[in-house]
CSV table of C-alpha atoms in Angstrom, one decimal:
chain,number,residue,atom,x,y,z
A,1,MET,CA,12.1,-1.2,14.7
A,2,GLN,CA,14.6,-1.5,11.9
A,3,SER,CA,17.9,-3.1,13.0
A,4,SER,CA,20.8,-0.7,13.4
A,5,ASP,CA,22.8,-3.2,11.3
A,6,ALA,CA,21.3,-1.6,8.2
A,7,LEU,CA,22.5,1.9,9.0
A,8,HIS,CA,25.9,1.5,7.2
A,9,ILE,CA,24.1,1.1,3.8
A,10,THR,CA,24.6,4.1,1.7
A,11,LYS,CA,21.4,5.7,0.4
A,12,PRO,CA,21.4,5.6,-3.5
A,13,PRO,CA,21.5,9.0,-5.2
A,14,PRO,CA,18.0,10.5,-5.8
A,15,THR,CA,16.2,10.1,-9.1
A,16,ARG,CA,13.5,12.1,-10.8
A,17,PHE,CA,11.1,9.5,-9.6
A,18,ASP,CA,11.6,10.0,-5.8
A,19,THR,CA,7.8,10.2,-5.4
A,20,HIS,CA,7.6,6.3,-5.3
A,21,ARG,CA,10.8,5.6,-3.5
A,22,LEU,CA,8.9,3.7,-0.8
A,23,CYS,CA,5.2,2.8,-1.0
A,24,ILE,CA,2.8,0.7,1.1
A,25,ALA,CA,0.8,-1.7,-1.1
A,26,PRO,CA,-2.9,-1.6,-1.5
A,27,MET,CA,-4.2,-4.5,0.7
A,28,LEU,CA,-7.8,-5.6,0.8
A,29,ASP,CA,-9.4,-5.3,4.3
A,30,TRP,CA,-6.3,-3.5,5.6
A,31,THR,CA,-5.3,-0.2,4.0
A,32,ASP,CA,-8.4,1.7,5.0
A,33,THR,CA,-8.3,5.3,6.2
A,34,HIS,CA,-7.6,4.3,9.8
A,35,ALA,CA,-4.6,2.2,8.8
A,36,ARG,CA,-3.3,4.9,6.5
A,37,PHE,CA,-3.6,7.6,9.3
A,38,PHE,CA,-1.5,5.4,11.6
A,39,LEU,CA,1.1,4.7,8.9
A,40,ARG,CA,1.4,8.4,8.1
A,41,LEU,CA,2.4,9.0,11.7
A,42,LEU,CA,5.3,6.7,11.2
A,43,SER,CA,6.5,8.1,7.9
A,44,ARG,CA,5.9,11.5,6.3
A,45,HIS,CA,7.1,10.6,2.8
A,46,THR,CA,6.1,7.0,2.2
A,47,ARG,CA,3.4,6.8,-0.5
A,48,LEU,CA,0.1,5.2,0.7
A,49,TYR,CA,-2.5,3.4,-1.4
A,50,THR,CA,-6.2,2.6,-0.8
A,51,GLU,CA,-7.6,-0.8,-0.9
A,52,MET,CA,-8.7,-1.7,-4.4
A,53,VAL,CA,-12.1,0.0,-5.1
A,54,THR,CA,-14.0,-1.3,-8.1
A,55,THR,CA,-15.8,1.0,-10.6
A,56,GLY,CA,-19.1,-0.8,-9.7
A,57,ALA,CA,-18.6,0.1,-6.0
A,58,ILE,CA,-18.0,3.7,-6.8
A,59,PHE,CA,-21.1,3.9,-9.1
A,60,HIS,CA,-23.4,1.9,-6.8
A,61,GLY,CA,-21.9,1.8,-3.4
A,62,LYS,CA,-21.4,4.2,-0.5
A,63,ARG,CA,-19.0,6.5,-2.3
A,64,GLU,CA,-18.2,8.8,0.6
A,65,ARG,CA,-17.3,5.9,2.9
A,66,LEU,CA,-15.2,4.3,0.1
A,67,LEU,CA,-13.3,7.4,-1.0
A,68,SER,CA,-13.1,9.9,1.8
A,69,PHE,CA,-9.7,10.2,3.6
A,70,ASN,CA,-7.9,12.4,6.1
A,71,ASP,CA,-5.9,15.3,4.7
A,72,THR,CA,-2.8,14.1,6.6
A,73,GLU,CA,-2.7,10.9,4.4
A,74,HIS,CA,-1.1,12.7,1.5
A,75,PRO,CA,0.7,11.5,-0.7
A,76,ILE,CA,-2.1,9.0,-1.3
A,77,ALA,CA,-3.1,7.0,-4.4
A,78,LEU,CA,-6.5,5.5,-5.2
A,79,GLN,CA,-6.4,2.0,-6.7
A,80,LEU,CA,-9.2,1.2,-9.1
A,81,GLY,CA,-10.4,-2.2,-10.3
A,82,GLY,CA,-12.2,-2.4,-13.6
A,83,SER,CA,-11.9,-3.0,-17.3
A,84,GLU,CA,-14.3,-0.7,-19.1
A,85,PRO,CA,-12.3,2.4,-20.3
A,86,GLN,CA,-15.0,5.0,-19.9
A,87,GLU,CA,-16.1,3.7,-16.5
A,88,LEU,CA,-12.5,3.8,-15.3
A,89,ALA,CA,-12.1,7.3,-16.8
A,90,THR,CA,-15.2,8.5,-14.9
A,91,CYS,CA,-14.0,6.9,-11.6
A,92,ALA,CA,-10.5,8.4,-12.1
A,93,ARG,CA,-12.1,11.8,-12.4
A,94,ILE,CA,-14.1,11.2,-9.3
A,95,GLY,CA,-10.9,10.2,-7.5
A,96,GLU,CA,-9.2,13.4,-8.6
A,97,ASP,CA,-12.1,15.4,-7.4
A,98,TYR,CA,-11.8,13.8,-3.9
A,99,GLY,CA,-8.2,15.0,-3.8
A,100,TYR,CA,-6.1,11.8,-4.5
A,101,ASP,CA,-2.6,12.4,-5.8
A,102,GLU,CA,-2.5,9.4,-8.1
A,103,ILE,CA,-4.9,6.9,-9.7
A,104,ASN,CA,-3.6,3.3,-10.0
A,105,LEU,CA,-5.1,0.5,-12.1
A,106,ASN,CA,-5.0,-3.0,-10.6
A,107,VAL,CA,-3.7,-5.4,-13.1
A,108,GLY,CA,-2.3,-7.8,-10.5
A,109,CYS,CA,-5.0,-9.3,-8.3
A,110,PRO,CA,-5.6,-13.0,-9.2
A,111,SER,CA,-8.7,-13.8,-7.1
A,112,ASP,CA,-11.7,-15.6,-8.8
A,113,ARG,CA,-14.1,-12.8,-7.9
A,114,VAL,CA,-11.9,-10.2,-9.6
A,115,GLN,CA,-11.4,-12.4,-12.7
A,116,ASN,CA,-15.2,-12.9,-12.9
A,117,GLY,CA,-15.4,-9.1,-13.2
A,118,ARG,CA,-12.7,-9.1,-16.0
A,119,PHE,CA,-10.2,-7.1,-14.1
A,120,GLY,CA,-7.1,-7.6,-12.1
A,121,ALA,CA,-4.3,-10.0,-13.2
A,122,CYS,CA,-6.3,-11.6,-16.0
A,123,LEU,CA,-6.0,-8.3,-17.9
A,124,MET,CA,-2.3,-9.0,-18.4
A,125,ALA,CA,-3.4,-11.2,-21.3
A,126,GLU,CA,-4.8,-8.1,-23.0
A,127,PRO,CA,-2.1,-5.4,-23.0
A,128,GLN,CA,-3.8,-3.3,-25.7
A,129,HIS,CA,-7.0,-3.3,-23.8
A,130,VAL,CA,-5.2,-2.2,-20.7
A,131,ALA,CA,-3.5,0.6,-22.8
A,132,ASP,CA,-7.0,1.7,-23.9
A,133,CYS,CA,-8.1,1.9,-20.3
A,134,ILE,CA,-5.0,3.9,-19.2
A,135,ALA,CA,-5.4,6.2,-22.2
A,136,ALA,CA,-9.0,7.0,-21.2
A,137,MET,CA,-8.1,7.6,-17.6
A,138,ARG,CA,-5.2,9.8,-18.5
A,139,ASP,CA,-7.4,11.9,-20.8
A,140,ALA,CA,-9.9,12.3,-17.9
A,141,VAL,CA,-7.5,13.6,-15.2
A,142,SER,CA,-4.5,15.8,-14.7
A,143,ILE,CA,-2.9,13.6,-11.9
A,144,PRO,CA,-0.6,10.6,-12.7
A,145,VAL,CA,-2.2,7.4,-13.7
A,146,THR,CA,-0.1,4.3,-12.9
A,147,VAL,CA,-0.3,0.5,-13.3
A,148,LYS,CA,0.3,-2.3,-10.7
A,149,SER,CA,0.8,-5.7,-12.3
A,150,ARG,CA,2.5,-9.1,-12.0
A,151,ILE,CA,5.5,-10.2,-14.1
A,152,GLY,CA,3.1,-12.5,-16.0
A,153,ILE,CA,0.2,-14.9,-15.7
A,154,ASP,CA,-0.3,-18.7,-16.0
A,155,HIS,CA,1.8,-20.2,-18.8
A,156,GLN,CA,3.5,-16.9,-20.0
A,157,GLU,CA,7.1,-17.8,-20.0
A,158,GLY,CA,10.2,-15.6,-19.7
A,159,TYR,CA,10.7,-11.9,-19.6
A,160,GLU,CA,9.3,-11.0,-23.1
A,161,PRO,CA,5.6,-11.0,-22.2
A,162,LEU,CA,6.3,-8.5,-19.4
A,163,ALA,CA,8.4,-6.3,-21.6
A,164,ASN,CA,5.7,-6.3,-24.3
A,165,PHE,CA,3.0,-5.5,-21.7
A,166,VAL,CA,5.0,-2.5,-20.3
A,167,GLN,CA,5.9,-1.2,-23.8
A,168,THR,CA,2.3,-1.3,-25.0
A,169,ILE,CA,1.0,0.6,-22.0
A,170,ALA,CA,3.9,3.1,-21.9
A,171,ALA,CA,2.9,4.1,-25.4
A,172,THR,CA,-0.1,5.9,-23.8
A,173,GLY,CA,2.3,8.2,-21.8
A,174,CYS,CA,2.0,6.2,-18.6
A,175,ASP,CA,5.4,6.2,-17.0
A,176,THR,CA,5.0,4.5,-13.6
A,177,PHE,CA,4.8,0.7,-13.3
A,178,ILE,CA,4.6,-1.1,-10.0
A,179,VAL,CA,5.5,-4.7,-10.6
A,180,HIS,CA,4.9,-7.6,-8.2
A,181,ALA,CA,7.9,-9.8,-9.1
A,182,ARG,CA,5.8,-13.0,-9.1
A,183,LYS,CA,3.7,-14.6,-11.8
A,184,ALA,CA,0.0,-14.9,-11.0
A,185,TRP,CA,-1.7,-18.2,-11.5
A,186,LEU,CA,-5.3,-17.6,-12.3
A,187,GLN,CA,-6.4,-21.2,-11.6
A,188,GLY,CA,-5.4,-23.5,-8.8
A,189,LEU,CA,-3.9,-21.0,-6.3
A,190,SER,CA,-5.7,-18.8,-3.8
A,191,PRO,CA,-4.8,-15.1,-3.5
A,192,LYS,CA,-2.7,-15.9,-0.4
A,193,GLU,CA,-0.9,-18.8,-2.2
A,194,ASN,CA,-0.3,-16.4,-5.2
A,195,ARG,CA,1.6,-14.1,-2.8
A,196,GLU,CA,3.8,-17.0,-1.7
A,197,ILE,CA,4.2,-19.9,-4.1
A,198,PRO,CA,5.2,-18.5,-7.5
A,199,PRO,CA,8.9,-17.8,-7.3
A,200,LEU,CA,10.2,-14.2,-7.1
A,201,ARG,CA,11.9,-13.0,-10.2
A,202,TYR,CA,13.5,-9.7,-9.1
A,203,ASP,CA,15.7,-9.9,-12.2
A,204,PHE,CA,12.8,-9.4,-14.5
A,205,VAL,CA,11.9,-6.1,-12.8
A,206,HIS,CA,15.5,-5.0,-12.7
A,207,GLN,CA,15.7,-5.7,-16.5
A,208,LEU,CA,12.6,-3.5,-17.0
A,209,LYS,CA,14.6,-0.6,-15.6
A,210,GLN,CA,17.5,-1.4,-17.8
A,211,ASP,CA,15.4,-1.7,-21.0
A,212,PHE,CA,13.1,1.3,-20.2
A,213,PRO,CA,15.2,3.8,-18.2
A,214,GLN,CA,12.8,6.6,-18.9
A,215,LEU,CA,10.1,4.8,-16.9
A,216,ASN,CA,9.5,4.8,-13.1
A,217,ILE,CA,9.8,1.2,-12.1
A,218,VAL,CA,8.7,0.2,-8.6
A,219,ILE,CA,9.3,-3.4,-7.3
A,220,ASN,CA,7.0,-5.3,-5.0
A,221,GLY,CA,7.0,-8.8,-3.5
A,222,GLY,CA,8.8,-10.4,-0.5
A,223,ILE,CA,10.6,-7.2,0.6
A,224,ARG,CA,10.3,-7.0,4.4
A,225,ARG,CA,13.1,-4.7,5.7
A,226,LEU,CA,14.4,-1.2,4.9
A,227,ASP,CA,17.9,-2.5,4.2
A,228,GLU,CA,16.4,-4.8,1.6
A,229,SER,CA,14.6,-1.8,0.1
A,230,LEU,CA,17.8,0.1,-0.1
A,231,GLN,CA,19.5,-2.8,-2.0
A,232,GLN,CA,16.6,-2.8,-4.4
A,233,LEU,CA,16.9,0.9,-5.0
A,234,GLU,CA,20.3,0.3,-6.6
A,235,HIS,CA,18.3,-1.4,-9.4
A,236,VAL,CA,14.9,0.3,-9.6
A,237,ASP,CA,13.3,3.7,-8.7
A,238,GLY,CA,11.0,2.5,-5.9
A,239,VAL,CA,10.0,-0.2,-3.6
A,240,MET,CA,6.5,-1.2,-2.5
A,241,ILE,CA,6.1,-3.3,0.7
A,242,GLY,CA,2.9,-4.9,1.9
A,243,ARG,CA,2.5,-7.5,4.6
A,244,ALA,CA,5.7,-6.4,6.3
A,245,ALA,CA,4.2,-3.1,7.1
A,246,TYR,CA,1.2,-4.9,8.6
A,247,ASP,CA,3.2,-7.4,10.6
A,248,ASN,CA,5.8,-4.8,11.8
A,249,PRO,CA,4.7,-1.3,11.1
A,250,PHE,CA,7.4,0.3,13.3
A,251,LEU,CA,9.9,-0.6,10.5
A,252,LEU,CA,8.6,2.6,9.0
A,253,LEU,CA,9.9,4.8,11.9
A,254,GLU,CA,13.3,5.0,10.2
A,255,ALA,CA,12.0,5.2,6.6
A,256,ASP,CA,12.1,9.0,6.1
A,257,ARG,CA,15.7,9.1,7.2
A,258,MET,CA,17.0,5.9,5.6
A,259,ILE,CA,15.0,5.9,2.3
A,260,PHE,CA,14.2,9.6,1.7
A,261,GLY,CA,17.3,11.2,3.3
A,262,SER,CA,15.4,13.2,5.9
A,263,THR,CA,17.5,15.0,8.5
A,264,GLN,CA,14.6,15.2,11.0
A,265,PRO,CA,14.6,12.9,14.0
A,266,ASP,CA,12.8,9.6,13.6
A,267,PRO,CA,9.3,9.6,15.1
A,268,ARG,CA,9.2,8.3,18.7
A,269,PRO,CA,6.8,5.4,19.4
A,270,ASP,CA,5.3,7.2,22.4
A,271,GLU,CA,4.6,10.3,20.4
A,272,VAL,CA,3.1,8.2,17.6
A,273,MET,CA,0.8,6.5,20.0
A,274,ARG,CA,-0.2,9.8,21.7
A,275,GLN,CA,-1.3,11.2,18.3
A,276,PHE,CA,-3.1,7.9,17.4
A,277,LEU,CA,-4.9,8.0,20.7
A,278,GLU,CA,-6.2,11.5,20.0
A,279,TYR,CA,-7.3,10.3,16.6
A,280,VAL,CA,-9.1,7.3,18.2
A,281,GLU,CA,-10.9,9.5,20.7
A,282,PHE,CA,-12.1,11.8,17.9
A,283,GLN,CA,-13.3,8.9,15.7
A,284,LEU,CA,-15.1,7.3,18.6
A,285,LYS,CA,-17.2,10.4,19.0
A,286,LYS,CA,-18.2,10.0,15.3
A,287,GLY,CA,-19.4,6.4,16.0
A,288,ILE,CA,-16.5,4.5,14.7
A,289,GLU,CA,-15.9,1.2,16.5
A,290,LEU,CA,-12.7,0.9,18.6
A,291,HIS,CA,-11.7,-2.4,17.0
A,292,ALA,CA,-11.9,-0.8,13.5
A,293,MET,CA,-8.9,1.3,14.4
A,294,THR,CA,-6.9,-0.7,16.9
A,295,ARG,CA,-6.8,-3.8,14.6
A,296,HIS,CA,-4.3,-1.9,12.5
A,297,ILE,CA,-1.7,-1.4,15.3
A,298,LEU,CA,-1.5,-5.0,16.6
A,299,GLY,CA,1.9,-5.4,14.9
A,300,ALA,CA,3.4,-2.4,16.7
A,301,PHE,CA,6.1,-3.1,19.3
A,302,ARG,CA,6.8,-6.5,17.7
A,303,GLY,CA,9.8,-8.1,19.4
A,304,GLU,CA,9.7,-5.7,22.3
A,305,SER,CA,9.0,-6.3,26.0
A,306,GLY,CA,5.3,-6.4,26.6
A,307,ALA,CA,4.3,-6.6,23.0
A,308,ARG,CA,2.4,-9.9,23.4
A,309,ALA,CA,0.4,-8.5,26.3
A,310,PHE,CA,-0.3,-5.3,24.3
A,311,ARG,CA,-1.7,-7.4,21.4
A,312,ARG,CA,-3.7,-9.7,23.7
A,313,HIS,CA,-5.3,-6.8,25.6
A,314,LEU,CA,-6.4,-5.1,22.4
A,315,SER,CA,-7.6,-8.3,20.8
A,316,GLU,CA,-9.6,-9.3,23.9
A,317,TYR,CA,-11.1,-6.0,25.0
A,318,ALA,CA,-11.4,-3.8,21.9
A,319,THR,CA,-14.2,-6.0,20.5
A,320,GLN,CA,-16.3,-6.3,23.6
A,321,PRO,CA,-19.9,-5.7,22.7
A,322,ASP,CA,-20.7,-4.0,26.0
A,323,LEU,CA,-17.8,-1.6,25.7
A,324,HIS,CA,-19.1,1.9,26.6
A,325,LYS,CA,-18.1,4.5,24.0
A,326,GLU,CA,-17.0,7.0,26.5
A,327,ASN,CA,-14.5,4.5,28.0
A,328,SER,CA,-13.4,2.8,24.8
A,329,ALA,CA,-10.1,4.8,24.5
A,330,ASP,CA,-9.1,3.5,27.9
A,331,VAL,CA,-8.6,0.1,26.4
A,332,LEU,CA,-5.9,1.5,24.2
A,333,ARG,CA,-4.3,3.3,27.2
A,334,GLU,CA,-4.3,0.1,29.2
A,335,ALA,CA,-2.7,-1.8,26.3
A,336,LEU,CA,0.0,0.8,25.9
A,337,TYR,CA,0.8,0.5,29.6
A,338,TYR,CA,2.2,-3.0,28.9
A,339,VAL,CA,4.8,-1.6,26.5
A,340,GLY,CA,5.8,1.2,29.0
A,341,ILE,CA,3.8,4.1,27.4
A,342,LYS,CA,1.7,5.9,30.0
A,343,LEU,CA,-0.7,8.4,28.5
A,344,GLY,CA,-3.1,10.7,30.4
A,345,TRP,CA,-6.3,9.3,31.8
């Protein structure tokens, strides 16, 4: 849970862009519907994002599995990967039909696979083409279309390439830019290294807000605590956190109060887990594997007594091949016992 040391920080005054005040980043192999359901139990107002879904996957893959979500996940954004304007427009329309609150275009992923498909961070070299994609998507839907990018790629130097990129796309009417405050190196670094090695330049993102005050500027990269988020909100409209929410999801228990000014009591861990257990039991009856759900809560209770035993129990038993479906939820009950939460048998 968030340290009480942060509670003295004054919440900045609200802006007209409060919709993105705190967001959870789209993360491949993590932010699926089960993770998002769990995160929503922790914070009512934090904006959630899907994993990146490519246009090809929507056209040729299992669309229902890729795009369906639980109604409790709102507000939720669909992140698309692609580079063909009309394909993106069609997929944006499909996303709107599924009920998403926002369509986000990935212009920040640096992986080789993504580059080979001509989407992700490599598109930062083609701001006008990105603008064409955004214009087509905006014409196709009535919900907001947003962009997630880096501050630059490869040998682009300084702030000007980023400012030009944003200005070009903003001319389409797009007003929300989520910026990972690191450059992306398209050759020589893995996606993991691209999240860690390029230096953070928060000042570039802060400058965007100064130069484009009419835009909704959301900062991403290296922000791991709510007090850090509050400090960033003195300079920008929103904060997006990623790995921190995976490593320590209970930091979100205080988010509605600290970030959004809610006067409601913070969710209690035992109540969160009771609701998640009910969800698990329901999903098990639909044939979902226990591990597909419990893998998203391994970071819960971090730093608390019994947390290591909780993680070990789930890691060891939730993946057992001979686990009987009717008894699967008991594995979660047993794990919770290690952290002092006793739910009905």
